[in-house]
Every structure is written in structure tokens, then in C-alpha cells.
């Protein structure tokens, strides 16, 4: 999940072994079965079915589970340190913002949703978002919370499409696909269906839209529907391609702000020193 250096946690407690250990774990599962609806019967059955030979495998599973939780804590710690390095705490507004209950609520939400941050790229999006949310005030905290939900729910391919459209407003689906470096595929392929789904997600999520003209007051001008060319008799009509090269797409105002807040890195203002090596520790770029 993360590119951070791996280490063997020293604070993982020894797991029970032998008959006493088996009984202890069975007791825990039986107790948990009363607190977890629907899973009680399954847990109780599993606890009763374990043999001593299976105990070693169970202990190994629990050890890896604890290691996974500790790795997640390391990621959160690294993210907090990187956010701190990007904030000018001499600025009174930033210092007050960081201490505010509103910003603390954003931090809690980000770390509650951490399971959706399943890659290093998503971790950087969260870092950038929280850093910019502390030092900028162009959007409300409600919008920042929405951005956190986008990071949790959307895939890296969604964000790649957002970046492609942001850098080339008025781009078509076909050109987005080409810009992503993807090969040509059939219209009835899984890749084409995936691309349709991504465009659908981003459109219904109000992140991208088809290009629209506006008047001087910013009102969208309705499109004039034109009839398509006459189709010769006996010719079959086909549906619009997933890689249509006519309709142009652009980011909405929300989409543009997401790019500014989550996809734009705030450079570090301070450097942390590695207490072991005694040398400056370089902050990873986005």
C-alpha cells in the first residue's frame, strides 16, 4: 500500500500458543460472537472447530493483521508530519485554522475514511487536500468534506481522467483515452464499459460536464438540438461510442477546485531531520 520502509513491529504482543492459547482465542471469539450480529453462529462454530494444529496458522494470521494496523498508523503519522512541514505556523491565520474545531473535524473525517486511501497516490491527495485546506479558504469545509469522499470512493483512473480534462479543456472522450496511453479496444469490451462508467461517475458527481456556452451572467445556454444526417435505407444505426470524438468535456467549478486543493502539492516549508542518521530527510514529491 505504502512506499514507506518496512519494519518488524516490536510492540506486537506475543500471541497465545498451545492449549491455553487456543482456549483464550476461542473465548475471545465466543465473546465477540455475542456482539456481532449475524456472525455469531459462524464465529462460534469456527472457535469450536479449531484444532491445536491450526492454532499456529491462526496466530500467524493475527500477527499479520496487527502488522497491517501498525502500518496504517505509520502512514497516518507520516501524513501528519508532511502536512505540518507544509504549513507556515508563524502565520496567525493558519495557526488559528489548524486549532479550530472545523479543521479538526476534517482531520477526523480523513482518518476515519483512511481505508479508502489504499495507495500512495491517494495518500498524497489526502495530504495535499488537508494542507491546502489549512492555508487557503477559497471553498467551504463542506466542499472539503465532499473532496475527501471523492478520494475515498473514486479510483486512480478517475483522477487520471480528471487530470487529462483539466489540462486540456474541451477534450473529447477519444482524446482522453489516447492521452491516458490506452490502446484501441472494441466497443463491447470490458475496457470500454469501464471508461463509460468512469465518465458517468464523474458526470453525475458534478466533476466533469460536456462543454456549454454561457451568457454574460454565467447562465448556461441551452443547446439547439439538430437532426442527424439521413441514414441510407438498410443501414443500421449504432449507439454513441464510448470513445466519442465529437462532444467536448470540461471540469465543473467543483472539479477545478478539487484539482487546486487535492491534486496540487504544497511544497514543504521546513525539513525534518532523521534522528538516526542526523541528516535532513527529503520530503517526497507529489
PDB file of N, CA and C in Angstrom, residues 69-132:
ATOM      1  N   UNK A  69      -2.360  -3.099  10.829  1.00  0.00           N
ATOM      2  CA  UNK A  69      -2.867  -1.944  11.582  1.00  0.00           C
ATOM      3  C   UNK A  69      -1.738  -0.985  11.939  1.00  0.00           C
ATOM      4  N   UNK A  70      -0.582  -1.537  12.328  1.00  0.00           N
ATOM      5  CA  UNK A  70       0.553  -0.683  12.663  1.00  0.00           C
ATOM      6  C   UNK A  70       1.074   0.051  11.434  1.00  0.00           C
ATOM      7  N   UNK A  71       1.059  -0.616  10.272  1.00  0.00           N
ATOM      8  CA  UNK A  71       1.477   0.050   9.034  1.00  0.00           C
ATOM      9  C   UNK A  71       0.547   1.208   8.709  1.00  0.00           C
ATOM     10  N   UNK A  72      -0.753   1.018   8.970  1.00  0.00           N
ATOM     11  CA  UNK A  72      -1.706   2.102   8.735  1.00  0.00           C
ATOM     12  C   UNK A  72      -1.424   3.279   9.658  1.00  0.00           C
ATOM     13  N   UNK A  73      -1.070   2.995  10.914  1.00  0.00           N
ATOM     14  CA  UNK A  73      -0.736   4.070  11.848  1.00  0.00           C
ATOM     15  C   UNK A  73       0.507   4.825  11.376  1.00  0.00           C
ATOM     16  N   UNK A  74       1.482   4.101  10.809  1.00  0.00           N
ATOM     17  CA  UNK A  74       2.679   4.760  10.297  1.00  0.00           C
ATOM     18  C   UNK A  74       2.332   5.695   9.141  1.00  0.00           C
ATOM     19  N   UNK A  75       1.430   5.267   8.270  1.00  0.00           N
ATOM     20  CA  UNK A  75       1.026   6.112   7.148  1.00  0.00           C
ATOM     21  C   UNK A  75       0.364   7.386   7.648  1.00  0.00           C
ATOM     22  N   UNK A  76      -0.513   7.248   8.649  1.00  0.00           N
ATOM     23  CA  UNK A  76      -1.183   8.422   9.196  1.00  0.00           C
ATOM     24  C   UNK A  76      -0.175   9.365   9.845  1.00  0.00           C
ATOM     25  N   UNK A  77       0.778   8.793  10.570  1.00  0.00           N
ATOM     26  CA  UNK A  77       1.802   9.617  11.214  1.00  0.00           C
ATOM     27  C   UNK A  77       2.627  10.361  10.185  1.00  0.00           C
ATOM     28  N   UNK A  78       3.038   9.663   9.111  1.00  0.00           N
ATOM     29  CA  UNK A  78       3.815  10.308   8.059  1.00  0.00           C
ATOM     30  C   UNK A  78       3.011  11.427   7.405  1.00  0.00           C
ATOM     31  N   UNK A  79       1.719  11.189   7.173  1.00  0.00           N
ATOM     32  CA  UNK A  79       0.874  12.201   6.546  1.00  0.00           C
ATOM     33  C   UNK A  79       0.771  13.451   7.409  1.00  0.00           C
ATOM     34  N   UNK A  80       0.602  13.268   8.722  1.00  0.00           N
ATOM     35  CA  UNK A  80       0.516  14.413   9.631  1.00  0.00           C
ATOM     36  C   UNK A  80       1.820  15.202   9.620  1.00  0.00           C
ATOM     37  N   UNK A  81       2.962  14.502   9.634  1.00  0.00           N
ATOM     38  CA  UNK A  81       4.256  15.183   9.603  1.00  0.00           C
ATOM     39  C   UNK A  81       4.432  15.961   8.302  1.00  0.00           C
ATOM     40  N   UNK A  82       4.015  15.376   7.182  1.00  0.00           N
ATOM     41  CA  UNK A  82       4.154  16.059   5.897  1.00  0.00           C
ATOM     42  C   UNK A  82       3.234  17.266   5.809  1.00  0.00           C
ATOM     43  N   UNK A  83       2.036  17.179   6.399  1.00  0.00           N
ATOM     44  CA  UNK A  83       1.142  18.338   6.425  1.00  0.00           C
ATOM     45  C   UNK A  83       1.775  19.454   7.247  1.00  0.00           C
ATOM     46  N   UNK A  84       2.305  19.095   8.418  1.00  0.00           N
ATOM     47  CA  UNK A  84       2.934  20.084   9.294  1.00  0.00           C
ATOM     48  C   UNK A  84       4.099  20.773   8.602  1.00  0.00           C
ATOM     49  N   UNK A  85       4.876  20.008   7.830  1.00  0.00           N
ATOM     50  CA  UNK A  85       6.028  20.574   7.139  1.00  0.00           C
ATOM     51  C   UNK A  85       5.616  21.568   6.061  1.00  0.00           C
ATOM     52  N   UNK A  86       4.370  21.505   5.618  1.00  0.00           N
ATOM     53  CA  UNK A  86       3.902  22.361   4.530  1.00  0.00           C
ATOM     54  C   UNK A  86       3.144  23.593   5.030  1.00  0.00           C
ATOM     55  N   UNK A  87       3.002  23.741   6.322  1.00  0.00           N
ATOM     56  CA  UNK A  87       2.251  24.870   6.866  1.00  0.00           C
ATOM     57  C   UNK A  87       3.183  25.872   7.527  1.00  0.00           C
ATOM     58  N   UNK A  88       2.919  27.141   7.289  1.00  0.00           N
ATOM     59  CA  UNK A  88       3.669  28.224   7.929  1.00  0.00           C
ATOM     60  C   UNK A  88       2.987  28.559   9.247  1.00  0.00           C
ATOM     61  N   UNK A  89       3.450  27.925  10.323  1.00  0.00           N
ATOM     62  CA  UNK A  89       2.808  28.118  11.618  1.00  0.00           C
ATOM     63  C   UNK A  89       3.095  29.485  12.217  1.00  0.00           C
ATOM     64  N   UNK A  90       3.962  30.287  11.568  1.00  0.00           N
ATOM     65  CA  UNK A  90       4.162  31.667  12.010  1.00  0.00           C
ATOM     66  C   UNK A  90       3.016  32.565  11.540  1.00  0.00           C
ATOM     67  N   UNK A  91       2.254  32.081  10.581  1.00  0.00           N
ATOM     68  CA  UNK A  91       1.080  32.809  10.105  1.00  0.00           C
ATOM     69  C   UNK A  91      -0.058  32.597  11.102  1.00  0.00           C
ATOM     70  N   UNK A  92      -0.529  33.677  11.697  1.00  0.00           N
ATOM     71  CA  UNK A  92      -1.549  33.562  12.744  1.00  0.00           C
ATOM     72  C   UNK A  92      -2.842  32.943  12.221  1.00  0.00           C
ATOM     73  N   UNK A  93      -3.209  33.279  10.987  1.00  0.00           N
ATOM     74  CA  UNK A  93      -4.442  32.731  10.435  1.00  0.00           C
ATOM     75  C   UNK A  93      -4.350  31.217  10.287  1.00  0.00           C
ATOM     76  N   UNK A  94      -3.194  30.744   9.803  1.00  0.00           N
ATOM     77  CA  UNK A  94      -3.016  29.304   9.643  1.00  0.00           C
ATOM     78  C   UNK A  94      -2.988  28.618  10.998  1.00  0.00           C
ATOM     79  N   UNK A  95      -2.300  29.231  11.967  1.00  0.00           N
ATOM     80  CA  UNK A  95      -2.226  28.638  13.304  1.00  0.00           C
ATOM     81  C   UNK A  95      -3.615  28.527  13.934  1.00  0.00           C
ATOM     82  N   UNK A  96      -4.430  29.560  13.769  1.00  0.00           N
ATOM     83  CA  UNK A  96      -5.788  29.514  14.311  1.00  0.00           C
ATOM     84  C   UNK A  96      -6.644  28.510  13.561  1.00  0.00           C
ATOM     85  N   UNK A  97      -6.444  28.424  12.252  1.00  0.00           N
ATOM     86  CA  UNK A  97      -7.207  27.486  11.435  1.00  0.00           C
ATOM     87  C   UNK A  97      -6.928  26.042  11.869  1.00  0.00           C
ATOM     88  N   UNK A  98      -5.660  25.710  12.081  1.00  0.00           N
ATOM     89  CA  UNK A  98      -5.285  24.352  12.453  1.00  0.00           C
ATOM     90  C   UNK A  98      -5.887  23.969  13.805  1.00  0.00           C
ATOM     91  N   UNK A  99      -6.004  24.937  14.709  1.00  0.00           N
ATOM     92  CA  UNK A  99      -6.545  24.653  16.043  1.00  0.00           C
ATOM     93  C   UNK A  99      -8.066  24.671  16.086  1.00  0.00           C
ATOM     94  N   UNK A 100      -8.700  25.121  15.005  1.00  0.00           N
ATOM     95  CA  UNK A 100     -10.158  25.270  15.015  1.00  0.00           C
ATOM     96  C   UNK A 100     -10.858  23.917  15.041  1.00  0.00           C
ATOM     97  N   UNK A 101     -12.065  23.913  15.598  1.00  0.00           N
ATOM     98  CA  UNK A 101     -12.853  22.676  15.652  1.00  0.00           C
ATOM     99  C   UNK A 101     -13.243  22.224  14.248  1.00  0.00           C
ATOM    100  N   UNK A 102     -13.408  23.178  13.332  1.00  0.00           N
ATOM    101  CA  UNK A 102     -13.781  22.824  11.962  1.00  0.00           C
ATOM    102  C   UNK A 102     -12.654  22.043  11.272  1.00  0.00           C
ATOM    103  N   UNK A 103     -11.411  22.502  11.433  1.00  0.00           N
ATOM    104  CA  UNK A 103     -10.300  21.801  10.796  1.00  0.00           C
ATOM    105  C   UNK A 103     -10.053  20.458  11.471  1.00  0.00           C
ATOM    106  N   UNK A 104     -10.199  20.415  12.789  1.00  0.00           N
ATOM    107  CA  UNK A 104     -10.044  19.147  13.499  1.00  0.00           C
ATOM    108  C   UNK A 104     -11.080  18.127  13.013  1.00  0.00           C
ATOM    109  N   UNK A 105     -12.276  18.615  12.681  1.00  0.00           N
ATOM    110  CA  UNK A 105     -13.307  17.720  12.156  1.00  0.00           C
ATOM    111  C   UNK A 105     -12.893  17.155  10.797  1.00  0.00           C
ATOM    112  N   UNK A 106     -12.226  17.974   9.980  1.00  0.00           N
ATOM    113  CA  UNK A 106     -11.738  17.491   8.691  1.00  0.00           C
ATOM    114  C   UNK A 106     -10.685  16.402   8.888  1.00  0.00           C
ATOM    115  N   UNK A 107      -9.785  16.608   9.851  1.00  0.00           N
ATOM    116  CA  UNK A 107      -8.767  15.602  10.134  1.00  0.00           C
ATOM    117  C   UNK A 107      -9.402  14.292  10.573  1.00  0.00           C
ATOM    118  N   UNK A 108     -10.386  14.378  11.462  1.00  0.00           N
ATOM    119  CA  UNK A 108     -11.034  13.155  11.950  1.00  0.00           C
ATOM    120  C   UNK A 108     -11.729  12.419  10.805  1.00  0.00           C
ATOM    121  N   UNK A 109     -12.386  13.168   9.937  1.00  0.00           N
ATOM    122  CA  UNK A 109     -13.069  12.526   8.810  1.00  0.00           C
ATOM    123  C   UNK A 109     -12.054  11.860   7.888  1.00  0.00           C
ATOM    124  N   UNK A 110     -10.949  12.540   7.618  1.00  0.00           N
ATOM    125  CA  UNK A 110      -9.934  11.982   6.720  1.00  0.00           C
ATOM    126  C   UNK A 110      -9.391  10.668   7.266  1.00  0.00           C
ATOM    127  N   UNK A 111      -9.143  10.609   8.566  1.00  0.00           N
ATOM    128  CA  UNK A 111      -8.559   9.407   9.135  1.00  0.00           C
ATOM    129  C   UNK A 111      -9.603   8.327   9.397  1.00  0.00           C
ATOM    130  N   UNK A 112     -10.868   8.709   9.561  1.00  0.00           N
ATOM    131  CA  UNK A 112     -11.917   7.687   9.642  1.00  0.00           C
ATOM    132  C   UNK A 112     -12.092   6.986   8.300  1.00  0.00           C
ATOM    133  N   UNK A 113     -11.913   7.751   7.209  1.00  0.00           N
ATOM    134  CA  UNK A 113     -12.084   7.198   5.861  1.00  0.00           C
ATOM    135  C   UNK A 113     -10.787   6.632   5.301  1.00  0.00           C
ATOM    136  N   UNK A 114      -9.788   6.407   6.168  1.00  0.00           N
ATOM    137  CA  UNK A 114      -8.452   6.038   5.693  1.00  0.00           C
ATOM    138  C   UNK A 114      -8.446   4.732   4.922  1.00  0.00           C
ATOM    139  N   UNK A 115      -9.393   3.837   5.185  1.00  0.00           N
ATOM    140  CA  UNK A 115      -9.429   2.563   4.468  1.00  0.00           C
ATOM    141  C   UNK A 115      -9.566   2.771   2.963  1.00  0.00           C
ATOM    142  N   UNK A 116     -10.168   3.909   2.552  1.00  0.00           N
ATOM    143  CA  UNK A 116     -10.298   4.189   1.131  1.00  0.00           C
ATOM    144  C   UNK A 116      -9.030   4.725   0.507  1.00  0.00           C
ATOM    145  N   UNK A 117      -8.027   5.024   1.346  1.00  0.00           N
ATOM    146  CA  UNK A 117      -6.752   5.534   0.847  1.00  0.00           C
ATOM    147  C   UNK A 117      -5.814   4.354   0.652  1.00  0.00           C
ATOM    148  N   UNK A 118      -6.112   3.536  -0.364  1.00  0.00           N
ATOM    149  CA  UNK A 118      -5.432   2.256  -0.493  1.00  0.00           C
ATOM    150  C   UNK A 118      -4.152   2.324  -1.310  1.00  0.00           C
ATOM    151  N   UNK A 119      -3.673   3.505  -1.650  1.00  0.00           N
ATOM    152  CA  UNK A 119      -2.457   3.628  -2.444  1.00  0.00           C
ATOM    153  C   UNK A 119      -1.689   4.867  -2.013  1.00  0.00           C
ATOM    154  N   UNK A 120      -0.415   4.906  -2.397  1.00  0.00           N
ATOM    155  CA  UNK A 120       0.419   6.056  -2.070  1.00  0.00           C
ATOM    156  C   UNK A 120      -0.094   7.314  -2.762  1.00  0.00           C
ATOM    157  N   UNK A 121      -0.605   7.182  -3.989  1.00  0.00           N
ATOM    158  CA  UNK A 121      -1.115   8.345  -4.702  1.00  0.00           C
ATOM    159  C   UNK A 121      -2.323   8.939  -3.984  1.00  0.00           C
ATOM    160  N   UNK A 122      -3.202   8.081  -3.489  1.00  0.00           N
ATOM    161  CA  UNK A 122      -4.361   8.601  -2.754  1.00  0.00           C
ATOM    162  C   UNK A 122      -3.927   9.236  -1.440  1.00  0.00           C
ATOM    163  N   UNK A 123      -2.919   8.667  -0.793  1.00  0.00           N
ATOM    164  CA  UNK A 123      -2.425   9.263   0.453  1.00  0.00           C
ATOM    165  C   UNK A 123      -1.930  10.685   0.195  1.00  0.00           C
ATOM    166  N   UNK A 124      -1.264  10.886  -0.941  1.00  0.00           N
ATOM    167  CA  UNK A 124      -0.778  12.219  -1.278  1.00  0.00           C
ATOM    168  C   UNK A 124      -1.934  13.176  -1.560  1.00  0.00           C
ATOM    169  N   UNK A 125      -3.016  12.663  -2.162  1.00  0.00           N
ATOM    170  CA  UNK A 125      -4.183  13.514  -2.397  1.00  0.00           C
ATOM    171  C   UNK A 125      -4.757  14.000  -1.075  1.00  0.00           C
ATOM    172  N   UNK A 126      -4.849  13.098  -0.080  1.00  0.00           N
ATOM    173  CA  UNK A 126      -5.348  13.493   1.240  1.00  0.00           C
ATOM    174  C   UNK A 126      -4.404  14.509   1.865  1.00  0.00           C
ATOM    175  N   UNK A 127      -3.112  14.267   1.770  1.00  0.00           N
ATOM    176  CA  UNK A 127      -2.123  15.201   2.322  1.00  0.00           C
ATOM    177  C   UNK A 127      -2.250  16.576   1.692  1.00  0.00           C
ATOM    178  N   UNK A 128      -2.322  16.619   0.359  1.00  0.00           N
ATOM    179  CA  UNK A 128      -2.442  17.899  -0.329  1.00  0.00           C
ATOM    180  C   UNK A 128      -3.727  18.619   0.064  1.00  0.00           C
ATOM    181  N   UNK A 129      -4.824  17.859   0.141  1.00  0.00           N
ATOM    182  CA  UNK A 129      -6.116  18.450   0.462  1.00  0.00           C
ATOM    183  C   UNK A 129      -6.114  19.070   1.848  1.00  0.00           C
ATOM    184  N   UNK A 130      -5.602  18.337   2.839  1.00  0.00           N
ATOM    185  CA  UNK A 130      -5.584  18.854   4.209  1.00  0.00           C
ATOM    186  C   UNK A 130      -4.599  20.012   4.345  1.00  0.00           C
ATOM    187  N   UNK A 131      -3.494  19.974   3.598  1.00  0.00           N
ATOM    188  CA  UNK A 131      -2.533  21.080   3.638  1.00  0.00           C
ATOM    189  C   UNK A 131      -3.143  22.345   3.060  1.00  0.00           C
ATOM    190  N   UNK A 132      -3.767  22.215   1.900  1.00  0.00           N
ATOM    191  CA  UNK A 132      -4.385  23.381   1.268  1.00  0.00           C
ATOM    192  C   UNK A 132      -5.595  23.878   2.051  1.00  0.00           C
TER     193      UNK A 132
END
